[in-house]
Tab-separated table of C-alpha atoms in Angstrom:
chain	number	residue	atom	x	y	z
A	875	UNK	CA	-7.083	-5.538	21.592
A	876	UNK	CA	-4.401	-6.588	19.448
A	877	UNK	CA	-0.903	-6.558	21.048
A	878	UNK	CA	2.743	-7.403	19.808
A	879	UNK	CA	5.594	-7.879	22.182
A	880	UNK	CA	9.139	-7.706	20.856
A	881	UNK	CA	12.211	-6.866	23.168
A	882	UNK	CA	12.943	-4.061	23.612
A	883	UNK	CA	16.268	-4.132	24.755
A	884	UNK	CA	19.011	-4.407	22.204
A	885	UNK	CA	20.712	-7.760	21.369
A	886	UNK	CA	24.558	-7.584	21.539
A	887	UNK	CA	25.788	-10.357	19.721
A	888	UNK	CA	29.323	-10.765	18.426
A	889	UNK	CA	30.436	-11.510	14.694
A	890	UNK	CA	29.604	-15.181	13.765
A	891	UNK	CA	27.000	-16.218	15.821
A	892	UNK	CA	23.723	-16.794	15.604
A	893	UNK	CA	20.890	-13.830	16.190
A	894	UNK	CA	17.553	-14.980	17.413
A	895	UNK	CA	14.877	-12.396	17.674
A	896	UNK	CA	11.559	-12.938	19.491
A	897	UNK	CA	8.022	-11.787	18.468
A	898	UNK	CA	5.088	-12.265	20.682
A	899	UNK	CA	1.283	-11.675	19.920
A	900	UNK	CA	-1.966	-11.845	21.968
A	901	UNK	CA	-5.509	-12.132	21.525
A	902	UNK	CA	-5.252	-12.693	17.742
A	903	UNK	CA	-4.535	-15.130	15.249
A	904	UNK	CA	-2.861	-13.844	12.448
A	905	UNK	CA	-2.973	-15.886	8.665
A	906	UNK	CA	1.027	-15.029	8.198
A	907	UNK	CA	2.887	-12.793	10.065
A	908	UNK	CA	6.096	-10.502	8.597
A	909	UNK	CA	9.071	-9.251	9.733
A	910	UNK	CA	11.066	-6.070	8.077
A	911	UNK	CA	14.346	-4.682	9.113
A	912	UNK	CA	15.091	-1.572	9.212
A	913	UNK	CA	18.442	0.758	9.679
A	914	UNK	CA	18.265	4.508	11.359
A	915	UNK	CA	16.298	7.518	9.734
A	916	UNK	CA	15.159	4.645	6.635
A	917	UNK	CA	12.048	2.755	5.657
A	918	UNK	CA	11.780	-0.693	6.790
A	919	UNK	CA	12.951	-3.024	4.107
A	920	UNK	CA	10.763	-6.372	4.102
A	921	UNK	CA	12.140	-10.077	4.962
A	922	UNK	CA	10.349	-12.683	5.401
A	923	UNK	CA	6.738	-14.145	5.271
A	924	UNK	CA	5.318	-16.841	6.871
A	925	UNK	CA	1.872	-18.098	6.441
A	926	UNK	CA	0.240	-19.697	9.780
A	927	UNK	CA	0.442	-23.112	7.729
A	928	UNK	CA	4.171	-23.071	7.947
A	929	UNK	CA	6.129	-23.506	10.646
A	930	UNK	CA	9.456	-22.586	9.222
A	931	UNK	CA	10.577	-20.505	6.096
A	932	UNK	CA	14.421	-19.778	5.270
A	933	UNK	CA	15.853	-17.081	3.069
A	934	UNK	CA	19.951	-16.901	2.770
A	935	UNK	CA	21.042	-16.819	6.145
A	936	UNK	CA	17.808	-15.990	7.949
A	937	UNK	CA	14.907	-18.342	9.431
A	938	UNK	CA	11.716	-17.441	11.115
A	939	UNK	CA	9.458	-19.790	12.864
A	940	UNK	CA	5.697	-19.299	13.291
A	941	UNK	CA	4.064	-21.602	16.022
A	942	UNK	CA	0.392	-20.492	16.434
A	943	UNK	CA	-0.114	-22.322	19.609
A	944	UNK	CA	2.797	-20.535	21.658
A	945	UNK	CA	1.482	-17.158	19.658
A	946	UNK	CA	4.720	-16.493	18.863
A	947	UNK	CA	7.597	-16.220	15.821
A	948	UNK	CA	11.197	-16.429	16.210
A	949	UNK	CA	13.792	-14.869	13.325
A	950	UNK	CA	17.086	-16.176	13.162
A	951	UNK	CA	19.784	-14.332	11.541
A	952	UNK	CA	22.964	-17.282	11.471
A	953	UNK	CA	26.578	-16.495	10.546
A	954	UNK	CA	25.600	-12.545	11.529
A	955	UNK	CA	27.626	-9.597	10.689
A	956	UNK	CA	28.178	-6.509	11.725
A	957	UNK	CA	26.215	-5.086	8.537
A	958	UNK	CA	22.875	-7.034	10.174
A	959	UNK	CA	22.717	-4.471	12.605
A	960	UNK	CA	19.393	-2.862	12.538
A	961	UNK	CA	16.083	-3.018	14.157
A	962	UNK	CA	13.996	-5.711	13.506
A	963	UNK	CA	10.195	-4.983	13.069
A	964	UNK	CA	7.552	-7.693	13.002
A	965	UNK	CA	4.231	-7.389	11.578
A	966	UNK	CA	0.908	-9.280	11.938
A	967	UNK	CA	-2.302	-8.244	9.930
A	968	UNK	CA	-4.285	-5.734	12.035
A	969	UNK	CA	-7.416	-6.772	13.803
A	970	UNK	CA	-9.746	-4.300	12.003
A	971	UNK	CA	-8.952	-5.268	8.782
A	972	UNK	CA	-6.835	-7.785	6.717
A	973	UNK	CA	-5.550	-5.445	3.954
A	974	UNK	CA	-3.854	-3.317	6.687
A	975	UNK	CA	-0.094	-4.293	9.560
A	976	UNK	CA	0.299	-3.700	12.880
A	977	UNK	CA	3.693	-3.297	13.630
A	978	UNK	CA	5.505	-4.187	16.992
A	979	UNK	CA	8.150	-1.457	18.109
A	980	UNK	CA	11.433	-3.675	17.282
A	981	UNK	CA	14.154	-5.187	18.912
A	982	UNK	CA	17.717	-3.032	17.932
A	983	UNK	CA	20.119	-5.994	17.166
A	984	UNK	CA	23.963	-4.966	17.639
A	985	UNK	CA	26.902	-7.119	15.899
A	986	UNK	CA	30.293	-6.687	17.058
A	987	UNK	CA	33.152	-7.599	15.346
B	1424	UNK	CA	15.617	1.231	-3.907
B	1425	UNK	CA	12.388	0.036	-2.927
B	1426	UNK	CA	10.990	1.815	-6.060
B	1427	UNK	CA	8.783	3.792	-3.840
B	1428	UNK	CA	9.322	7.117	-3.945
B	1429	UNK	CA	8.821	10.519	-1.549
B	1430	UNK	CA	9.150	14.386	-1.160
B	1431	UNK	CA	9.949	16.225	0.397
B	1432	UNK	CA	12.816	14.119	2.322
B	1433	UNK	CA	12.706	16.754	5.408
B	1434	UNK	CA	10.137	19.601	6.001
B	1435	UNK	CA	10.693	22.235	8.931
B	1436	UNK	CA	7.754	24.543	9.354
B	1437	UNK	CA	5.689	25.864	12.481
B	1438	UNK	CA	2.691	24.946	14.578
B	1439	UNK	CA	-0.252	25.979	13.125
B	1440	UNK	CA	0.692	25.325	9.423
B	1441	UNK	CA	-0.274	22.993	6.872
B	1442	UNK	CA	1.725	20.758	4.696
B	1443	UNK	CA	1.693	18.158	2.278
B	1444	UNK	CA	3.579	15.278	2.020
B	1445	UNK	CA	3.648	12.945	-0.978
B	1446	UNK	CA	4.200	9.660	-2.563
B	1447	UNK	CA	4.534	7.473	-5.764
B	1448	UNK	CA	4.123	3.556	-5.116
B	1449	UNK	CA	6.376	1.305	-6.585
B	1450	UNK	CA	4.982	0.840	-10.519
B	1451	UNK	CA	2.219	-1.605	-10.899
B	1452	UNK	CA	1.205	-1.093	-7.210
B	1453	UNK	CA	-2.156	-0.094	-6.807
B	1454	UNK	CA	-2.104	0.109	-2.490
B	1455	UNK	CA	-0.595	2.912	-0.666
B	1456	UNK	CA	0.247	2.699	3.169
B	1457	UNK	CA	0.933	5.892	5.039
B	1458	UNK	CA	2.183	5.676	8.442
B	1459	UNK	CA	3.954	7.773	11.018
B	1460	UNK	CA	6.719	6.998	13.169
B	1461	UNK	CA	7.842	8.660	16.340
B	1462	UNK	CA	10.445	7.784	18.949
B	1463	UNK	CA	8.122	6.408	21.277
B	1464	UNK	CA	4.961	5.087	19.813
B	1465	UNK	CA	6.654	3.257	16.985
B	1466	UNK	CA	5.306	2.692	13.468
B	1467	UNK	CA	1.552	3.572	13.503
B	1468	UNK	CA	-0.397	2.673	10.406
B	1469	UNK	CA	-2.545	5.926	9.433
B	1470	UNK	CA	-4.488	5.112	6.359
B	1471	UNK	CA	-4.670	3.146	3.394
B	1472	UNK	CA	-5.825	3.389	-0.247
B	1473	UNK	CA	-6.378	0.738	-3.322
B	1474	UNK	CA	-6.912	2.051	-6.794
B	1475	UNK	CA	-8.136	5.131	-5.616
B	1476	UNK	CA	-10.324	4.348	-2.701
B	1477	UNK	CA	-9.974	4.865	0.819
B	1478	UNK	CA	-9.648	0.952	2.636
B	1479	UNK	CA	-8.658	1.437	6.066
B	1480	UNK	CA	-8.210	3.890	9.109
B	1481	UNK	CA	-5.935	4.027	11.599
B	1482	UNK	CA	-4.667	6.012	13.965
B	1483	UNK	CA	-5.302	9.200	11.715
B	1484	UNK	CA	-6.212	12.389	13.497
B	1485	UNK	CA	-9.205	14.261	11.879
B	1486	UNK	CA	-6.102	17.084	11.104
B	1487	UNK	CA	-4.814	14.653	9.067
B	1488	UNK	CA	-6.314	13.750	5.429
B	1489	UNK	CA	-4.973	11.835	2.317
B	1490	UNK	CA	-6.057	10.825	-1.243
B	1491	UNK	CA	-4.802	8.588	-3.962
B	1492	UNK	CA	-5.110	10.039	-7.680
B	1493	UNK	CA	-5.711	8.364	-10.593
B	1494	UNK	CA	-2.359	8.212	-11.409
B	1495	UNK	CA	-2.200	6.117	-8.171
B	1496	UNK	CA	0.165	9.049	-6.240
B	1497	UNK	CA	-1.100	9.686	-2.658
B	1498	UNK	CA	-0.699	12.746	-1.049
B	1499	UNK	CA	-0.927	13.358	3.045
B	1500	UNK	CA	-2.022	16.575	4.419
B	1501	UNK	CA	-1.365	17.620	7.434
B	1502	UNK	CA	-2.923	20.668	8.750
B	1503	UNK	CA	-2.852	22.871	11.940
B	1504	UNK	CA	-0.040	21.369	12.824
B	1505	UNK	CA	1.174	20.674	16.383
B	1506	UNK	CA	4.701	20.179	18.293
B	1507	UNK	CA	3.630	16.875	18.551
B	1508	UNK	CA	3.307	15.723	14.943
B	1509	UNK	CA	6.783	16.190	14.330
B	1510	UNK	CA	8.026	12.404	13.173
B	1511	UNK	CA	9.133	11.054	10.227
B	1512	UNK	CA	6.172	9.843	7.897
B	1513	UNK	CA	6.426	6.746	5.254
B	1514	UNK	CA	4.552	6.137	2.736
B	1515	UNK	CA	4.173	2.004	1.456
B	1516	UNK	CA	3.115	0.140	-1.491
B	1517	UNK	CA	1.947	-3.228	-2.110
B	1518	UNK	CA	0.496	-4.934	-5.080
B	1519	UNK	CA	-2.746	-6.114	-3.528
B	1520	UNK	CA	-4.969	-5.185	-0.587
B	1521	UNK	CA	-3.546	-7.499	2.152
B	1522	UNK	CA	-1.408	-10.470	2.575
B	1523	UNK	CA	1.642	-9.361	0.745
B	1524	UNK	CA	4.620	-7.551	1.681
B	1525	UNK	CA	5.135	-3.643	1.828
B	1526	UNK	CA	7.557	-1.203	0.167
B	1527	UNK	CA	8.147	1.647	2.383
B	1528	UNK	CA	9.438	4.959	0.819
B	1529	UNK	CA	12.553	6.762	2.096
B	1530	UNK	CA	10.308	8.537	4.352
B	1531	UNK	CA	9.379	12.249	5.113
B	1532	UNK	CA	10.691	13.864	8.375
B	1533	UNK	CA	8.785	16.463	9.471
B	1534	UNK	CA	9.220	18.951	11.906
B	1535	UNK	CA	7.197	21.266	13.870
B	1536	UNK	CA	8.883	24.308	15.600
């Protein structure tokens, strides 16, 4: 079955640096794949998509990376601030059917000042 | 503002009950997402619905049943309700059936007592 890794230990990172977030997938291969943040008690808030044709797609300050071969994405958040803290959800298309997302359970990202 | 919109934002009733959540997609959307998220499972997709028509099942327990009206509103009922169905519930939009990026709503928490 379908399966999506993310860490799920927080990331401490201090103010200024550079955030990278790791999303891991298994017996699929997903046409894009998404990620969404999303801040405590709130709906997720989407980000990014990348299509498995791309291996790179920027927006502001953030980058995610899509290698198929690996099976895995990475999002960068660069320059971070405090206000990026959140959890960070990824999201492939679900196995049973394209129209629907199976989210993995998000890695908590922490900036300090 | 995502543009999606739900009610109630927080419901407290008891086991055995029945309640019903519901949503208004973003205008112009025609797909609605509902999903449930507890502490430790995550975001679980539960069912979807384009123009009116059921697409997909999830994880949706046979308690659980939704429809989309033809004013493209969705409504989730949940009925006999257990200690374990407390979460909070979001509802999504999207403009197609798959392949583009979801709206969530501000979510509904529920909780059973």
């Amino acid at each position: 079955s379908q399966k999506i890794e993310q860490n799920s230990e927080a990331l401490n990172i201090q103010e200024g640096k550079t955030a990278t977030l790791t999303c891991n997938y298994t017996n699929y291969s997903p046409a894009y794949l998404q990620w969404y943040r999303q801040d405590p008690g709130r709906g997720p808030v989407f980000l990014l998509l990348i299509r498995e044709n791309e291996k790179e797609k920027r927006k502001e300050r953030l980058k995610v990376t899509f290698d198929t071969t690996l099976k895995q994405s990475l999002f960068h958040i660069t320059a971070s601030q405090p206000a990026d803290s959140a959890t960070y959800l990824c999201a492939l298309p679900s196995l049973s059917g394209y129209s629907t997302l199976t989210f993995g359970k998000g890695t908590m990202l922490l900036v300090s000042p | 503002d995502s543009g999606v919109t739900q009610t109630p934002k927080h419901l407290i009733t008891a086991t055995g009950q029945r309640v019903t959540l519901r949503c208004s997609p973003r205008s112009g959307d025609l797909s609605v997402y509902w999903y449930q998220q507890s502490l430790d499972q995550g975001l679980q997709f539960l069912i979807h619905y384009y123009n009116g028509e059921e697409r997909a099942k999830g994880n949706i327990l046979e308690r659980f049943s939704a429809q989309q009206f033809p004013d493209l509103h969705s409504e989730l009922n949940l009925s006999s309700l257990e200690l374990g169905d407390s979460a909070l519930y979001f509802c999504a939009s999207s403009a197609r059936t798959g392949g583009s990026e979801q709206y969530f709503g501000p979510g509904t928490r529920l909780t059973v007592t």
